[in-house]
Coordinates of C-alpha atoms in Angstrom, one line a residue:
M1 CA -105.0 51.7 -122.1
N2 CA -101.4 51.1 -121.2
A3 CA -99.3 47.9 -121.7
D4 CA -98.2 48.2 -118.1
F5 CA -101.7 47.5 -116.8
P6 CA -102.2 44.1 -115.1
K7 CA -103.7 41.5 -117.4
N8 CA -107.0 41.4 -115.5
N9 CA -107.5 45.1 -116.2
L10 CA -107.5 44.5 -119.9
K11 CA -111.2 43.5 -120.1
R12 CA -111.8 41.0 -122.8
P13 CA -115.1 42.7 -123.9
T14 CA -113.2 45.9 -124.2
L15 CA -110.6 44.3 -126.4
L16 CA -113.3 42.8 -128.6
L17 CA -115.0 46.1 -129.0
I18 CA -111.7 47.8 -129.9
S19 CA -111.2 45.0 -132.5
L20 CA -114.6 45.5 -134.0
F21 CA -114.3 49.2 -134.0
L22 CA -111.0 49.1 -135.8
F23 CA -112.2 46.8 -138.6
V24 CA -115.7 48.2 -139.1
F25 CA -114.9 51.9 -138.5
N26 CA -111.3 52.4 -139.2
S27 CA -111.0 50.0 -142.2
S28 CA -114.4 50.9 -143.7
Y29 CA -113.1 52.2 -146.9
A30 CA -115.6 52.2 -150.1
Q31 CA -118.4 51.0 -152.2
E32 CA -117.4 52.2 -155.6
G33 CA -114.4 54.2 -154.6
V34 CA -112.7 51.9 -152.0
Y35 CA -112.4 54.2 -148.9
W36 CA -116.1 53.6 -147.9
M37 CA -116.0 49.8 -148.5
G38 CA -118.2 48.3 -145.8
V39 CA -119.7 51.6 -144.8
S40 CA -123.2 50.1 -145.2
T41 CA -122.7 48.7 -141.6
K42 CA -123.1 52.4 -140.6
N43 CA -125.2 53.8 -143.4
P44 CA -127.4 51.3 -145.3
A45 CA -128.2 53.9 -148.0
A46 CA -124.6 53.4 -149.2
I47 CA -125.6 50.2 -151.0
G48 CA -127.5 52.4 -153.5
T49 CA -124.2 53.6 -155.0
P50 CA -123.4 51.9 -158.3
S51 CA -121.2 49.2 -156.9
D52 CA -122.5 45.7 -157.2
W53 CA -119.5 44.3 -155.3
I54 CA -119.1 41.2 -153.2
I55 CA -116.2 41.8 -150.9
G56 CA -114.6 39.8 -148.0
S57 CA -111.7 40.7 -145.7
Y58 CA -109.7 38.7 -143.2
N59 CA -108.0 40.4 -140.3
Y60 CA -105.7 39.5 -137.5
A61 CA -103.5 41.0 -134.8
K62 CA -101.3 39.9 -131.9
L63 CA -102.1 41.8 -128.7
P64 CA -100.3 42.1 -125.3
Y65 CA -100.2 39.0 -123.1
D66 CA -100.2 36.6 -126.1
Q67 CA -103.8 37.4 -127.0
K68 CA -104.8 37.2 -130.6
I69 CA -107.7 38.7 -132.5
S70 CA -108.9 37.4 -135.9
G71 CA -112.0 37.9 -137.9
F72 CA -113.9 38.0 -141.2
I73 CA -116.0 40.8 -142.6
G74 CA -118.2 40.3 -145.7
N75 CA -120.4 42.8 -147.7
A76 CA -122.4 42.3 -150.8
D77 CA -124.9 44.5 -152.6
V78 CA -126.7 44.6 -155.9
R79 CA -129.1 47.0 -157.6
I80 CA -132.1 45.0 -158.7
S81 CA -133.6 47.7 -160.9
P82 CA -134.1 51.5 -160.9
K83 CA -137.7 50.9 -159.9
I84 CA -137.2 48.3 -157.2
G85 CA -133.9 49.6 -155.6
S86 CA -130.9 47.8 -154.1
I87 CA -130.4 45.1 -151.5
G88 CA -127.4 44.1 -149.5
V89 CA -126.0 42.0 -146.7
N90 CA -123.3 42.6 -144.1
Y91 CA -121.7 39.9 -142.0
I92 CA -119.0 40.2 -139.3
N93 CA -117.3 37.6 -137.1
E94 CA -114.5 38.5 -134.7
N95 CA -112.7 36.3 -132.2
L96 CA -110.5 37.0 -129.3
D97 CA -109.3 33.7 -127.9
H98 CA -112.5 32.2 -126.5
E99 CA -114.7 35.3 -126.9
N100 CA -116.7 36.1 -130.1
I101 CA -118.6 39.0 -131.7
S102 CA -120.9 38.4 -134.7
S103 CA -123.2 40.5 -136.6
A104 CA -125.5 39.9 -139.6
E105 CA -127.9 42.3 -141.2
L106 CA -129.9 42.9 -144.4
C107 CA -130.0 46.3 -146.1
Y108 CA -132.3 48.0 -148.6
A109 CA -131.9 51.3 -150.5
Y110 CA -133.9 53.2 -153.0
T111 CA -132.2 55.6 -155.4
F112 CA -133.4 58.9 -156.9
S113 CA -131.5 60.3 -159.8
I114 CA -131.1 64.1 -159.8
E115 CA -130.4 65.4 -163.3
E116 CA -126.9 66.8 -163.8
M117 CA -126.2 66.5 -160.0
G118 CA -125.9 62.9 -158.9
E119 CA -127.9 60.3 -157.0
L120 CA -129.7 60.5 -153.7
N121 CA -130.2 57.2 -151.8
F122 CA -132.4 56.4 -148.9
G123 CA -131.7 53.2 -146.9
F124 CA -132.9 50.9 -144.1
S125 CA -131.3 47.9 -142.5
M126 CA -132.0 45.5 -139.6
G127 CA -129.9 42.8 -138.1
L128 CA -128.6 41.0 -134.9
N129 CA -125.4 41.7 -133.0
K130 CA -124.2 38.9 -130.6
Y131 CA -121.4 38.8 -128.0
E132 CA -120.6 35.6 -126.2
E133 CA -118.0 33.6 -124.3
T134 CA -117.5 30.6 -126.5
T135 CA -115.3 28.5 -124.1
F136 CA -114.9 29.8 -120.6
D137 CA -111.4 29.8 -119.1
N138 CA -111.8 27.5 -116.1
S139 CA -108.2 27.7 -115.0
I140 CA -108.9 30.7 -112.8
L141 CA -111.5 29.0 -110.8
D142 CA -111.7 26.0 -108.5
Q143 CA -114.1 23.6 -110.1
N144 CA -114.1 21.5 -106.9
D145 CA -115.8 24.3 -105.1
P146 CA -119.5 23.4 -104.6
S147 CA -120.5 26.9 -105.4
F148 CA -118.7 26.8 -108.8
I149 CA -120.9 27.5 -111.7
A150 CA -119.4 28.1 -115.2
P151 CA -120.9 31.4 -116.4
D152 CA -123.0 31.6 -119.5
L153 CA -121.9 35.0 -120.8
R154 CA -123.8 36.4 -123.8
A155 CA -125.5 39.5 -125.1
K156 CA -127.8 40.1 -128.0
Y157 CA -128.9 43.4 -129.6
L158 CA -131.4 44.1 -132.4
K159 CA -129.8 46.7 -134.6
T160 CA -131.9 49.0 -136.8
S161 CA -130.5 51.7 -139.1
F162 CA -131.8 54.5 -141.3
G163 CA -129.7 56.6 -143.6
T164 CA -129.4 58.9 -146.7
Y165 CA -126.4 59.0 -149.0
F166 CA -125.8 61.5 -151.8
M167 CA -123.2 60.7 -154.5
S168 CA -122.0 62.8 -157.4
K169 CA -118.9 63.0 -159.6
K170 CA -117.0 65.1 -157.1
L171 CA -118.9 64.9 -153.8
D172 CA -120.2 62.2 -151.4
F173 CA -122.2 63.0 -148.3
G174 CA -124.3 60.9 -146.0
I175 CA -126.0 60.8 -142.6
S176 CA -127.5 57.9 -140.7
Y177 CA -128.8 56.8 -137.4
N178 CA -128.2 53.4 -135.8
F179 CA -130.1 52.3 -132.7
Y180 CA -130.0 49.1 -130.6
N181 CA -132.5 47.2 -128.6
E182 CA -131.0 44.9 -126.0
L183 CA -132.6 41.5 -126.2
E184 CA -130.3 39.6 -123.7
N185 CA -127.3 40.5 -121.5
S186 CA -125.7 38.3 -118.9
Y187 CA -122.3 40.1 -118.8
G188 CA -121.5 41.8 -115.5
G189 CA -123.6 39.8 -113.0
E190 CA -126.9 40.5 -111.2
N191 CA -126.2 44.1 -110.1
F192 CA -125.1 45.6 -113.5
S193 CA -124.5 44.6 -117.1
I194 CA -121.8 45.6 -119.6
E195 CA -123.1 48.0 -122.2
F196 CA -121.9 46.8 -125.6
E197 CA -123.9 49.1 -127.9
K198 CA -124.8 52.8 -127.9
N199 CA -127.1 54.6 -130.4
V200 CA -125.0 56.4 -133.0
I201 CA -125.5 59.2 -135.5
T202 CA -122.9 58.9 -138.4
A203 CA -122.0 61.7 -140.8
L204 CA -119.6 61.1 -143.7
G205 CA -118.3 63.1 -146.6
A206 CA -115.6 63.1 -149.3
Y207 CA -114.6 65.4 -152.1
R208 CA -112.6 64.4 -155.2
F209 CA -109.9 66.4 -157.0
F210 CA -109.1 65.3 -160.5
I211 CA -105.6 65.7 -162.0
H212 CA -105.2 65.2 -165.7
N213 CA -108.3 63.0 -165.7
K214 CA -106.3 60.0 -164.5
F215 CA -105.2 60.8 -160.9
T216 CA -107.8 61.4 -158.2
V217 CA -107.2 62.7 -154.7
E218 CA -110.1 62.3 -152.2
P219 CA -110.0 63.7 -148.6
N220 CA -112.7 62.1 -146.5
V221 CA -114.2 62.3 -143.0
L222 CA -116.5 60.1 -141.0
L223 CA -117.9 61.2 -137.7
D224 CA -119.7 59.1 -135.1
F225 CA -121.8 60.9 -132.5
S226 CA -123.0 58.9 -129.5
K227 CA -124.0 59.9 -126.0
G228 CA -121.0 61.7 -124.4
N229 CA -118.6 60.8 -127.2
T230 CA -117.6 61.8 -130.7
D231 CA -115.2 59.8 -132.8
K232 CA -113.5 61.4 -135.8
N233 CA -112.1 59.4 -138.7
I234 CA -110.2 61.5 -141.2
G235 CA -108.5 60.2 -144.3
L236 CA -106.9 60.8 -147.6
F237 CA -107.4 58.5 -150.6
A238 CA -105.7 58.4 -154.0
N239 CA -106.5 56.5 -157.2
Y240 CA -104.6 56.3 -160.4
N241 CA -106.6 55.6 -163.6
G242 CA -109.2 53.6 -161.7
V243 CA -106.8 50.8 -161.1
V244 CA -104.2 51.4 -158.4
W245 CA -105.3 53.0 -155.1
A246 CA -103.8 53.9 -151.7
G247 CA -104.8 55.8 -148.6
Y248 CA -104.3 56.8 -145.0
N249 CA -106.9 57.1 -142.2
N250 CA -106.5 58.6 -138.7
L251 CA -108.9 58.0 -135.8
N252 CA -109.3 60.9 -133.3
F253 CA -106.1 62.5 -134.6
N254 CA -104.0 60.1 -132.5
D255 CA -105.7 56.8 -131.4
T256 CA -105.3 54.7 -134.5
H257 CA -103.5 55.1 -137.9
S258 CA -104.2 53.0 -141.0
V259 CA -102.4 52.8 -144.3
M260 CA -103.9 50.8 -147.3
I261 CA -102.9 49.9 -150.8
G262 CA -104.6 47.8 -153.5
M263 CA -105.7 47.6 -157.1
D264 CA -108.8 46.9 -159.2
I265 CA -108.0 44.4 -161.9
I266 CA -110.0 45.0 -165.2
R267 CA -112.4 46.8 -162.9
K268 CA -113.8 43.5 -161.8
I269 CA -111.4 42.1 -159.2
R270 CA -110.3 44.0 -156.1
A271 CA -107.3 43.0 -154.0
G272 CA -106.0 45.1 -151.1
Y273 CA -104.1 45.2 -147.8
S274 CA -104.3 47.6 -144.9
Y275 CA -102.2 47.9 -141.7
S276 CA -103.5 49.7 -138.7
F277 CA -101.4 50.5 -135.6
S278 CA -102.7 52.0 -132.4
E279 CA -101.4 53.9 -129.5
I280 CA -104.1 52.5 -127.3
F281 CA -101.9 49.7 -125.9
Q282 CA -98.5 51.4 -126.1
E283 CA -97.0 48.1 -127.3
E284 CA -94.0 47.6 -129.6
N285 CA -94.5 45.6 -132.7
Y286 CA -98.3 45.9 -132.3
G287 CA -100.6 46.2 -135.4
F288 CA -103.7 45.0 -137.1
H289 CA -103.5 43.4 -140.6
E290 CA -106.3 43.2 -143.1
F291 CA -106.4 41.4 -146.5
V292 CA -109.3 42.3 -148.9
L293 CA -110.6 40.4 -151.9
G294 CA -113.6 41.5 -154.0
F295 CA -115.4 40.7 -157.2
R296 CA -117.8 43.0 -159.1
F297 CA -120.5 40.9 -160.8
N298 CA -122.2 43.7 -162.8

């Protein structure tokens, strides 16, 4: 998009999808190792990693034409036992003025230990994604017109995901499939509807380089394959002594850039911040802020 476009060309559902994309895709950085935090929204098998974190993040941004986006993302997972497996929950709520996106899902993963190699996890999740106009802007319509009917705009999708995730001391690799069944959609009118969700195959990987047993450098990549489109998220993550961490992510080599920094206090409390800026709108002083707080209960 370009900031010179008229306001009515900046479709609100499109802005919301960009917001959701930035904070689920571009700021999805780790279970145990931070850069994949929240990746269970794409690959449910990731909750099988030895994490046991409960993590929440708050994000906000100011967009062109005085529009604002804000939202909350929460993830939690716990390994019940080696025989039973792990369970987790993901929750997302994003708002753009009077429009809202929300998502809630439950995850399950079972872990197989491979001697001297690592762990192989298989996961499944199911949940509901909702899009809705919370308070319609009546200022653009004449309510005295007998034909005036305030629209009831909403869409619902049943989301189902399958995935596998391998984790070892040096290597992470995973692949998953997310598909959506449309339950309701009143966006777009009688002749067409706005498509919010597309089935996606996600592949992710990371490799760790250890320097003097204290400093770790981890290049990582996450690829989303959907019909007619491939999104590429490439990053570099660094960790010092398991306490201080920082990183950089790039979406499609140009669309969005993110920088992050944080620390794990006594390996139990995680605090972090990320800043994402995008060339999508070509707008000065434009950027997304995210604040992360987590607690490890095991």
